Tab-separated table of C-alpha atoms in Angstrom:
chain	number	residue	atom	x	y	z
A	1	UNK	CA	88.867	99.242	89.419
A	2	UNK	CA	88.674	98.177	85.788
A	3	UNK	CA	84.731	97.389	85.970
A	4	UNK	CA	82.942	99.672	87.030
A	5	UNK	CA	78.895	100.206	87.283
A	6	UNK	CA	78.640	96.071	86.398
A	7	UNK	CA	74.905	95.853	86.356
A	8	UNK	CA	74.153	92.721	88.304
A	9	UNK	CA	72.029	90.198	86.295
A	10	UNK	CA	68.668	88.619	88.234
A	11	UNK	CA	66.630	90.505	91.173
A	12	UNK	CA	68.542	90.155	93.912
A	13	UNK	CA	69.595	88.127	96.978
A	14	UNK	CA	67.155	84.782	97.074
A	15	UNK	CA	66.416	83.385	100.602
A	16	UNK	CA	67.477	79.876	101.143
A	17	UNK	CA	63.453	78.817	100.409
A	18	UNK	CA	63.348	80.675	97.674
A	19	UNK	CA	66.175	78.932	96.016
A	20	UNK	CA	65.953	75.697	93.888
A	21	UNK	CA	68.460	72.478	94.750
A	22	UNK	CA	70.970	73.517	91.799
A	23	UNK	CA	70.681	77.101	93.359
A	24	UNK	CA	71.626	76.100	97.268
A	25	UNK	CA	73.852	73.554	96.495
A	26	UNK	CA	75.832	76.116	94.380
A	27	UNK	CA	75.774	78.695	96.676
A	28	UNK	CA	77.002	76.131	99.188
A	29	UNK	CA	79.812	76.100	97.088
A	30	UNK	CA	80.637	79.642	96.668
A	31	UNK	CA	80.219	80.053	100.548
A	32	UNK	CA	82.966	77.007	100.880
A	33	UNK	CA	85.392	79.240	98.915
A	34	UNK	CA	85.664	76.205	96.262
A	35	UNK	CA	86.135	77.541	93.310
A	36	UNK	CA	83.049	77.131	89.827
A	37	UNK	CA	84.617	75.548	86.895
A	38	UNK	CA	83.510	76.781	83.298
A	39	UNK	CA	81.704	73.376	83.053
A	40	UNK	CA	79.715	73.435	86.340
A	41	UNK	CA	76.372	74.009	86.835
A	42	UNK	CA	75.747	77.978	87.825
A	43	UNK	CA	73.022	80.090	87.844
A	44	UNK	CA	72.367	82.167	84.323
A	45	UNK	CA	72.265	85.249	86.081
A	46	UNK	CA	75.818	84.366	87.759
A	47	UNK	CA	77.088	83.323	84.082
A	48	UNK	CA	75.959	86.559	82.707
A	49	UNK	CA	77.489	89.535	85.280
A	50	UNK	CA	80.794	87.664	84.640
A	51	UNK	CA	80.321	88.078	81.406
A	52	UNK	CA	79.363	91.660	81.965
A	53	UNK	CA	82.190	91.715	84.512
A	54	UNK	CA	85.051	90.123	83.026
A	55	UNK	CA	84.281	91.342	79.826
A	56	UNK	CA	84.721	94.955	80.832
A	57	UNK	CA	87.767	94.318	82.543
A	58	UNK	CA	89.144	93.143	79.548
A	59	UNK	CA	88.107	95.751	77.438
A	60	UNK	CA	89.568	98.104	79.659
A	61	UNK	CA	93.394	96.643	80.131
A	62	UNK	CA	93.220	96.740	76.104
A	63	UNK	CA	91.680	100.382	75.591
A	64	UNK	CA	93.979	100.806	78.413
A	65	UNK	CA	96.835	101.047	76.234
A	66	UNK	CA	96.190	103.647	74.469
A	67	UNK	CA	96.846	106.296	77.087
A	68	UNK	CA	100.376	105.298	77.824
A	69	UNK	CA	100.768	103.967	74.497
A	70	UNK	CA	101.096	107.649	73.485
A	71	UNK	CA	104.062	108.322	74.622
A	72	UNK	CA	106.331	104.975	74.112
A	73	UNK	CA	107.920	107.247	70.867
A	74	UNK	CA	108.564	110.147	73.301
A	75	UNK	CA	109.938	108.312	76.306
A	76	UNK	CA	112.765	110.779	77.434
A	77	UNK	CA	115.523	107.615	77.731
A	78	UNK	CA	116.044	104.576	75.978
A	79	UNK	CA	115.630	102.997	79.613
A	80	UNK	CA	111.837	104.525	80.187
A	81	UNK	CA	110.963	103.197	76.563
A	82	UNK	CA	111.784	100.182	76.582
A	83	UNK	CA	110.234	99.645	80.670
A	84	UNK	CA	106.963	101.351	79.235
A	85	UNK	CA	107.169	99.193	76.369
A	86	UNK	CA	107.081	96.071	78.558
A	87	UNK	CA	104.146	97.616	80.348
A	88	UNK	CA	101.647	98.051	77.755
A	89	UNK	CA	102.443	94.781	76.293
A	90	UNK	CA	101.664	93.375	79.930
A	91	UNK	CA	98.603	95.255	79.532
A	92	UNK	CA	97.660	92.987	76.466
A	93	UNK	CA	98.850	90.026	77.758
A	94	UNK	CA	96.285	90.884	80.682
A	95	UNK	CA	93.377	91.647	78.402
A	96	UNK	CA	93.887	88.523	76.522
A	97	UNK	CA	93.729	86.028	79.832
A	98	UNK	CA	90.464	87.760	80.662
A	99	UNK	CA	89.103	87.266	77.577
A	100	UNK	CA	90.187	83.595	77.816
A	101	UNK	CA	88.671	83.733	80.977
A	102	UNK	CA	85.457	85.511	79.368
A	103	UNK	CA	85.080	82.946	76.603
A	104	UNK	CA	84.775	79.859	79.397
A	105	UNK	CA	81.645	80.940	79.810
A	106	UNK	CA	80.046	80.850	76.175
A	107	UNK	CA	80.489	83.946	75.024
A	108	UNK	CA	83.195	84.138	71.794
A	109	UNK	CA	85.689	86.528	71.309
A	110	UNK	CA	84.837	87.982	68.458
A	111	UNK	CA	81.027	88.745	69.900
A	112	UNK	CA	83.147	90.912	73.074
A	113	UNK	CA	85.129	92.528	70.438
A	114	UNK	CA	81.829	94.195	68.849
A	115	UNK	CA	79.893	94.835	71.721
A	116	UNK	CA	82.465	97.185	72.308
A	117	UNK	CA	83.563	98.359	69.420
A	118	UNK	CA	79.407	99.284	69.262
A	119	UNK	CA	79.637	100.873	72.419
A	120	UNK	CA	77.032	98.338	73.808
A	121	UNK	CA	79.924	96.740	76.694
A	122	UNK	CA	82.131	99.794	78.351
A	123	UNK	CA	85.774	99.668	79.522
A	124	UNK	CA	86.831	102.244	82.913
A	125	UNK	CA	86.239	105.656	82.810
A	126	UNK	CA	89.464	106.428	83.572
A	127	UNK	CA	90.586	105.646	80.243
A	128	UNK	CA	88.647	108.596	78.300
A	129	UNK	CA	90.898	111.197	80.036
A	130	UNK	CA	94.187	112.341	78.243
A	131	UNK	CA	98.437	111.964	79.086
A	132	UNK	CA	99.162	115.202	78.022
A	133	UNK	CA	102.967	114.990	78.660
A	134	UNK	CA	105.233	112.489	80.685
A	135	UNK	CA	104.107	112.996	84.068
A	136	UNK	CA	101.363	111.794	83.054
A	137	UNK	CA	102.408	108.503	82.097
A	138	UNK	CA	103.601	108.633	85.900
A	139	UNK	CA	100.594	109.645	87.920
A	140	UNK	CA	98.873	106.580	85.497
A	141	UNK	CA	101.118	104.019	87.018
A	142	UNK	CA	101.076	105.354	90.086
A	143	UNK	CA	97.177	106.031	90.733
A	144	UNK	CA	95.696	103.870	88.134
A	145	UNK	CA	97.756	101.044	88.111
A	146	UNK	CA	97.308	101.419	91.946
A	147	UNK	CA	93.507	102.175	92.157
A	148	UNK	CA	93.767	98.651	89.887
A	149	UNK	CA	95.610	96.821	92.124
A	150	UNK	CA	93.308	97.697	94.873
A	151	UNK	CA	90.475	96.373	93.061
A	152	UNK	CA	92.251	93.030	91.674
A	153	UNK	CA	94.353	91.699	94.506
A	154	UNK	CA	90.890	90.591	96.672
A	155	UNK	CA	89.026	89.540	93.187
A	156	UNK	CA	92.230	86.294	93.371
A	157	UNK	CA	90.222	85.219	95.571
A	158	UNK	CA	86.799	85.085	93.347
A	159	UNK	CA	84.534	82.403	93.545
A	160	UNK	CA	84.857	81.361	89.356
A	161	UNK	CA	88.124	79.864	88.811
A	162	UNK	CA	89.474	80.909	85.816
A	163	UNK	CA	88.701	84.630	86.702
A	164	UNK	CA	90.819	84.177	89.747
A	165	UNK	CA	93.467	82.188	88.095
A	166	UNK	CA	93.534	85.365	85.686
A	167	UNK	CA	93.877	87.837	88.718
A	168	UNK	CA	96.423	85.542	89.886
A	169	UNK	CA	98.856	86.397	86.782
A	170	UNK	CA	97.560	89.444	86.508
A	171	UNK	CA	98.353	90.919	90.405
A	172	UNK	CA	101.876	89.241	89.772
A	173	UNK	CA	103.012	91.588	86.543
A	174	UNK	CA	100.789	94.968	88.094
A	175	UNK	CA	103.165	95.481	90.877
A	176	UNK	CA	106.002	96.484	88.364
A	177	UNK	CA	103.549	98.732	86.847
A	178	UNK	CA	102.970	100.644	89.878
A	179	UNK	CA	106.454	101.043	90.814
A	180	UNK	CA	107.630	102.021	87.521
A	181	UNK	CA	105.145	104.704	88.132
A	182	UNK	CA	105.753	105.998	91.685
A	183	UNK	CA	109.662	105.760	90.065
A	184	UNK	CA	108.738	108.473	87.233
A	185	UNK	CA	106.774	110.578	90.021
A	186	UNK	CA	110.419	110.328	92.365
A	187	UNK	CA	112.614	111.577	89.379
A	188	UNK	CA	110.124	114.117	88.488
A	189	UNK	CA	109.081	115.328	92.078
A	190	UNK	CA	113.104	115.477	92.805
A	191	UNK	CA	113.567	117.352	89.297
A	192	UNK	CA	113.651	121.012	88.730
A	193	UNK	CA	110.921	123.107	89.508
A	194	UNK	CA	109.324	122.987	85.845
A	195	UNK	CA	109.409	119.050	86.502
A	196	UNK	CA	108.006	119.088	89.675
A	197	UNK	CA	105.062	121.197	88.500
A	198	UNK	CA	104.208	118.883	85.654
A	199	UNK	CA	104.066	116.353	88.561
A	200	UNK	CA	101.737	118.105	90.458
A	201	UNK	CA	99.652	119.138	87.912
A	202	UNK	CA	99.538	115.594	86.954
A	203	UNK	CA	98.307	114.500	90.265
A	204	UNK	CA	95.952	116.918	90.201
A	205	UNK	CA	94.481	116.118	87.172
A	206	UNK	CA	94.755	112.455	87.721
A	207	UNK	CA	93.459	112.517	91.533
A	208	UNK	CA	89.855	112.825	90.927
A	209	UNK	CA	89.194	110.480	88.234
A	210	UNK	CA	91.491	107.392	89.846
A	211	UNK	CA	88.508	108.052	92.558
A	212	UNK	CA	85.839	107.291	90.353
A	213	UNK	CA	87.206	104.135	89.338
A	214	UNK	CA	86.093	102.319	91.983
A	215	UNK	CA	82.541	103.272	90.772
A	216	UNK	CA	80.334	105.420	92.932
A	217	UNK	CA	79.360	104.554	96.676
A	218	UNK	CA	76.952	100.848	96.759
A	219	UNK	CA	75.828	100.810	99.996
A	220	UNK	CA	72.176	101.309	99.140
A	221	UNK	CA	72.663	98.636	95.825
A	222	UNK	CA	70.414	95.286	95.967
A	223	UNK	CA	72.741	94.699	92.624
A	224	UNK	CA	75.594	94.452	95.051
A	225	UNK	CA	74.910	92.863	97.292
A	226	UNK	CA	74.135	89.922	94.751
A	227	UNK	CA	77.534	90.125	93.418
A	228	UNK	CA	79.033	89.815	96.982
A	229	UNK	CA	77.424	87.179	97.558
A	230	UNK	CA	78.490	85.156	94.450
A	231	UNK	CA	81.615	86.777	95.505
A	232	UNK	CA	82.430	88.338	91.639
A	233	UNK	CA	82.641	91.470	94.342
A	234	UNK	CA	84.700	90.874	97.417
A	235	UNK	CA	84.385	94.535	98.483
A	236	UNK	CA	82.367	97.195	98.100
A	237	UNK	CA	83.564	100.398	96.153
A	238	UNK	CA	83.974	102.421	99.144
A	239	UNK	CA	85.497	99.956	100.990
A	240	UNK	CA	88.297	99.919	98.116
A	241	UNK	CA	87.884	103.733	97.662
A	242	UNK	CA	89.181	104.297	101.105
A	243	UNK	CA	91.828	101.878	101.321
A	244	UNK	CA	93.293	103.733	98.241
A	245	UNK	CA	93.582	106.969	99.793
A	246	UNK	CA	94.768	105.918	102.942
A	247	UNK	CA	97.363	104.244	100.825
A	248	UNK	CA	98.232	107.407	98.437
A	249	UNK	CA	98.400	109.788	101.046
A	250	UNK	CA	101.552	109.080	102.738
A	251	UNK	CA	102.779	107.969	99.066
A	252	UNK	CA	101.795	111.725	97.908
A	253	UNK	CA	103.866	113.290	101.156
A	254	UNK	CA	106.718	111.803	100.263
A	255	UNK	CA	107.010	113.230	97.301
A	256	UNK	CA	105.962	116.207	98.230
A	257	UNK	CA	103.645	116.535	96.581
A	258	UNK	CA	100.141	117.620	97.307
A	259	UNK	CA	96.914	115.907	97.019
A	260	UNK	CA	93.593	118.735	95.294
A	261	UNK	CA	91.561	117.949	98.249
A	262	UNK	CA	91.358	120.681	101.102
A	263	UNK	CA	88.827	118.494	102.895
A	264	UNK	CA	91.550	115.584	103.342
A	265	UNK	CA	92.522	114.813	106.760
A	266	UNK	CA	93.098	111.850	108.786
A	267	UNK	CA	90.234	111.620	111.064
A	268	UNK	CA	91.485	109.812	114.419
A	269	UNK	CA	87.758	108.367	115.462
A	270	UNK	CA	87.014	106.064	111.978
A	271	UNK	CA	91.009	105.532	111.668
A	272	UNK	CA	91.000	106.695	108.209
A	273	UNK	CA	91.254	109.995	106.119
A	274	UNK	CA	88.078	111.825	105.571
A	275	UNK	CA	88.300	113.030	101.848
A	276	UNK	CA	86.156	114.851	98.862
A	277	UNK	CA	83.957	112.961	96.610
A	278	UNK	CA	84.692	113.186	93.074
A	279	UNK	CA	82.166	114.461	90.874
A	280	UNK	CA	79.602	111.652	90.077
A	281	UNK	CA	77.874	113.891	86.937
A	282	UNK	CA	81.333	114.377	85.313
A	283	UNK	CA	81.862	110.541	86.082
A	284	UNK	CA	78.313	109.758	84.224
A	285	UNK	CA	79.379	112.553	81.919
A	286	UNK	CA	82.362	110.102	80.465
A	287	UNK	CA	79.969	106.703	80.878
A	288	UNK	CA	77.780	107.883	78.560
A	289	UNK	CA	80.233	108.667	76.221
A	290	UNK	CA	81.053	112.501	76.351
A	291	UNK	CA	84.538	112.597	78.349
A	292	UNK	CA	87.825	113.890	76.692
A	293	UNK	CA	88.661	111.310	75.014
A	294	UNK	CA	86.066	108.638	74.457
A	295	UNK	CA	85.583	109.268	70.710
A	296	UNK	CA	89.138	109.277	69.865
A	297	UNK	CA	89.997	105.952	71.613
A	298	UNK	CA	86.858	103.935	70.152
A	299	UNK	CA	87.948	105.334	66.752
A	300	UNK	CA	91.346	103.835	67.328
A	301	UNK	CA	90.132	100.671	68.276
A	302	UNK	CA	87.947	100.354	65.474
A	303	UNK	CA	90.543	101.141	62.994
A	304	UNK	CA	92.801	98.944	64.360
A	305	UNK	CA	89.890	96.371	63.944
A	306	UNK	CA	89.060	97.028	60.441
A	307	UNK	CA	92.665	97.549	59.514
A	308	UNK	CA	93.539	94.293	60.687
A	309	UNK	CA	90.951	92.590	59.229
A	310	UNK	CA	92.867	91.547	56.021
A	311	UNK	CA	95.900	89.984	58.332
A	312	UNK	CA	93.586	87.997	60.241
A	313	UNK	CA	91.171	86.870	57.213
A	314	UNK	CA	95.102	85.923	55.779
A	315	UNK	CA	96.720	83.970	58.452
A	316	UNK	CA	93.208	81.768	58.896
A	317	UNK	CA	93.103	80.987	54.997
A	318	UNK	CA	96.670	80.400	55.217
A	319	UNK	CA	96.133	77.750	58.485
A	320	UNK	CA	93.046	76.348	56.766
A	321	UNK	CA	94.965	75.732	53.358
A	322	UNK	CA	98.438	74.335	55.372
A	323	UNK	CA	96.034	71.713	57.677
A	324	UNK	CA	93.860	70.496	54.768
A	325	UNK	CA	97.701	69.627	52.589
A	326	UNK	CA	98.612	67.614	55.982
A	327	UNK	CA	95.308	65.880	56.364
A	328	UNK	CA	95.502	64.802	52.373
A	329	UNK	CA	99.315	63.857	52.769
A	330	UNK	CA	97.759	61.532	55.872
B	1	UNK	CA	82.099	79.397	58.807
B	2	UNK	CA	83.588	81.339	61.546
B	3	UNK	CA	86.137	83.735	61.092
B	4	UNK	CA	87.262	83.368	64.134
B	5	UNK	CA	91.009	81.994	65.102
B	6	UNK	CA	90.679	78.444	66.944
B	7	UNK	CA	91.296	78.636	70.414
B	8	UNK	CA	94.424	76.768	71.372
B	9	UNK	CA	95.227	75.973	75.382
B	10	UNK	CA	98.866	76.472	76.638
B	11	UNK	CA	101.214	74.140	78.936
B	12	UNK	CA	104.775	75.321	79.582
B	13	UNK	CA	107.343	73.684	81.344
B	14	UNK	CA	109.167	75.200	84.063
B	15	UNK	CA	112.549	75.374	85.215
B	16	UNK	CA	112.997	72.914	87.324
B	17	UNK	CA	112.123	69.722	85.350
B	18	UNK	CA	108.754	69.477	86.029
B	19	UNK	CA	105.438	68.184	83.500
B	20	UNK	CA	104.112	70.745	81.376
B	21	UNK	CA	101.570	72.504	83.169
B	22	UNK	CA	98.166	73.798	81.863
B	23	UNK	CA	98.455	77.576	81.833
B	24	UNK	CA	95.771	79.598	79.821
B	25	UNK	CA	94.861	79.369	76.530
B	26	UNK	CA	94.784	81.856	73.276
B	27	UNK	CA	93.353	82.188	69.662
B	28	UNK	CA	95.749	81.408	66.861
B	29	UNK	CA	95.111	80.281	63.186
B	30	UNK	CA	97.873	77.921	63.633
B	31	UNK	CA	100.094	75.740	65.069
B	32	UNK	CA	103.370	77.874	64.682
B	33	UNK	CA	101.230	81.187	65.390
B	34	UNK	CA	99.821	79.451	68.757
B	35	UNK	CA	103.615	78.785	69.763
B	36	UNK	CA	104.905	82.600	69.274
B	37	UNK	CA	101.597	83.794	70.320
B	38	UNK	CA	102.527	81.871	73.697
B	39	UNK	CA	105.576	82.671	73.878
B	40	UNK	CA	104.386	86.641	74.196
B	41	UNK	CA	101.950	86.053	76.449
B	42	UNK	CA	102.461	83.478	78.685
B	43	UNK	CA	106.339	83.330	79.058
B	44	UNK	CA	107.043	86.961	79.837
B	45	UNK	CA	109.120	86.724	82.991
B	46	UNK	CA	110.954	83.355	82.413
B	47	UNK	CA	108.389	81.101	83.087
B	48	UNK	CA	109.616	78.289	81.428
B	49	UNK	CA	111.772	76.537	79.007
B	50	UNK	CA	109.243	74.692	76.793
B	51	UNK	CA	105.506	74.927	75.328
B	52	UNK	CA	103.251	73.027	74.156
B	53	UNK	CA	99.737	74.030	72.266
B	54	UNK	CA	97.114	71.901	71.720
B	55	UNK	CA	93.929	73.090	69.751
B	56	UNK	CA	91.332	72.883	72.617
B	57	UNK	CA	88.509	71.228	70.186
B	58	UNK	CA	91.071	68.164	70.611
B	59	UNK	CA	90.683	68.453	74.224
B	60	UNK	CA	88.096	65.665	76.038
B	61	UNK	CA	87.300	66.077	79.379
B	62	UNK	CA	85.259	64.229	81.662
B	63	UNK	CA	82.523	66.000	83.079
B	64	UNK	CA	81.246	67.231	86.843
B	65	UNK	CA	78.254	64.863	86.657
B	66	UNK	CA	80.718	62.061	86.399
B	67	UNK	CA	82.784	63.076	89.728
B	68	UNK	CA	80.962	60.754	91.673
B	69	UNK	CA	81.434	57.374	90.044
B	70	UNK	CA	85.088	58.051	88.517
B	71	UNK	CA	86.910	59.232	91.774
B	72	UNK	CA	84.869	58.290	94.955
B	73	UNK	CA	85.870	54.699	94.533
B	74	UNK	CA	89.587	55.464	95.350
B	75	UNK	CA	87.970	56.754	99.140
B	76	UNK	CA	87.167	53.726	100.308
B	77	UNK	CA	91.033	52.381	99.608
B	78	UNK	CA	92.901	53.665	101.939
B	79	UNK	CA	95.051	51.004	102.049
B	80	UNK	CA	97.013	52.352	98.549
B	81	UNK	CA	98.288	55.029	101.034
B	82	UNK	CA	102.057	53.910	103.141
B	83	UNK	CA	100.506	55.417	106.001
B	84	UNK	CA	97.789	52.743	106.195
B	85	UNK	CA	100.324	50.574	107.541
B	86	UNK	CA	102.045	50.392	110.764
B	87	UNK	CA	105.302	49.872	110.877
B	88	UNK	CA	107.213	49.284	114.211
B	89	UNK	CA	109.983	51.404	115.330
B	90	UNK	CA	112.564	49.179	115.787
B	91	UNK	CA	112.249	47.944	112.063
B	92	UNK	CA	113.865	51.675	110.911
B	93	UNK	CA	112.782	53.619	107.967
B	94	UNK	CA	110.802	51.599	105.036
């Protein structure tokens, strides 16, 4: 999940009597499934979790890059360059429909660009962790890409339209990225032994932290429940947490590989696996800034912000100058 | 003044003939920049053979207040719709 700990906006659930007209008839509308235009009328604390929401998705898919970015020079074939290549630029493409899809609702680009450049609006946790060597780039296709997908193929179905249209395009391209994943795990889990123990230490190291990107258990959250019922949240994080490991697991045994959890087993009464928690302090360890990698990948996104300052200052002086020549040649 | 690019919305035509269709839209400081800036992010996998961009300031729209009395006249005239009519068997297909 690419947003994770979205603080809901407002207090909570209303009651039918508590709400106004504008309030019932909208949720009348969510509860329809028909779909809230940018233009519609919707409550302000609706407009500003999707902000929140979508806004942190996007940051993520971009910060997102960086990871697997990393090793597009050191891809060990042409082949697995140039797929990887297509990935991350997928992974722009994605960021920039969500901003589009961020932007509908009054907020401008540029004003998401600095609340997280200053750190005020996050991007997922799973992002501030390293890809020490190709494996890596592997288990993140496989596990995150797949922890992703888990999160964004029920938000298509979202009650604001242009956030679903986005999940729309976006479920259609992740699939590759998954499988292009799950293909570097095959190659390296069928490998030599010194290949198949990167993979499994890459699993390892990735296993814990795909977990926590479904944010921690919101059973007990009033904040939730708000969000389900605007459906902006169409499950909750356990739900989603659960359906990923049941998925993984026979994934993992085929490659024979072996998931860091003694506790997991499939537990015949619920139908599902019983498995570890991650660890929620590490998990608020890297929210609040102090994981592995958070300083270096808010550095490079502020460079690459100031740096390009100059080319983007250009190309709008350059458009301003060409469309004033055609209005006087009018 | 904003330093911000203008936001420009996206229709691409598909394969098969069809209108251009609204597809997303993206920040460009021109028109040339819009085009290759769609072409990268919303034509990917083949999905189309033409694009058009359109700054979205030029854009008018009518709005949800208005739903009403623009489109709930057309309800009431049913009879614009072939089926409204019967046509007997025997006359074949019309």
């Amino acid at each position: 999940m690419y947003a994770q700990l979205v603080k809901t906006a407002g207090t909570g659930v209303k009651t039918r009597e508590e709400m106004s007209d504008e309030e019932r008839n909208f949720q009348d509308r969510v509860d329809r499934d028909e779909k809230i235009e940018p233009k519609d009328w919707m409550p302000d604390d609706y407009r500003a979790t999707l902000i929140r929401q979508i806004g942190q998705h996007a940051h993520s898919e971009i910060v997102g890059q960086l990871p697997e970015g990393n090793w597009i020079t050191r891809a060990p074939t042409l082949e697995r360059k140039a797929i990887l290549l297509a990935k991350v630029q997928d992974e722009a493409g994605h960021g920039l429909y969500l901003y589009c899809a961020a932007e509908t609702l009054g907020v401008s680009r540029d004003e998401l660009t600095e609340e997280l450049l200053s750190g005020r609006m996050k991007y997922s946790s799973i992002f501030n962790y390293p890809t020490l060597n190709w494996a890596d780039i592997g288990a993140v296709g496989w596990l995150v890409d797949g922890a992703a997908i888990m999160n964004q193929v029920p938000l298509q179905r979202t009650s604001y339209g242009p956030y679903s249209r986005a999940m729309i395009r976006i479920c259609k391209e992740e699939s590759f990225h998954q499988r292009q994943g799950y293909d570097i795990m095959m190659k390296m889990a069928e490998g030599s032994e010194a290949q198949r123990r990167m993979a499994q230490d890459a699993l390892n190291r990735f296993w814990y932290p795909s977990l926590m990107m479904f944010g921690p258990s919101d059973k007990d959250s009033v904040h939730s429940a708000q969000s389900l019922a605007w459906k902006i949240k169409i499950d909750t994080n356990d739900e989603l947490r659960q359906r990923f490991v049941d998925q993984t697991v026979p994934q993992a045994k085929y490659l024979g590989l072996t998931i860091p959890d003694e506790n997991l087993k499939w537990n015949e009464e619920r139908g599902a696996h019983d498995f570890s928690e991650p660890d929620w302090a590490e998990f608020f360890n890297v929210i609040k800034g102090k994981g592995p990698c958070n300083v270096e990948r808010m550095e490079a996104r502020v460079n690459a912000w100031e740096d390009g300052a100059w080319v983007r200052d250009g190309l709008l002086a350059h458009g301003r100058k060409k469309s004033a020549a055609r209005t006087a040649a009018e | 003044m904003s330093k911000e690019w203008p936001l420009w919305e996206v229709f691409i035509r598909g394969q098969h003939g069809l209108s251009h269709r609204h597809v997303g839209s993206l920040h460009a400081p021109d028109a040339e920049m819009a085009i290759k800036n769609a072409r990268d992010v919303y034509t990917r996998r083949n999905e189309g053979v033409s694009l058009w961009v359109v700054e979205a300031q030029h854009i008018a729209a009518s709005s949800p207040e208005e739903k009403g009395p623009l489109y709930e006249p057309s309800n009431s005239k049913v009879y614009r719709h072939p089926t409204f009519f019967d046509i007997p068997d025997e006359v074949g297909h019309m």
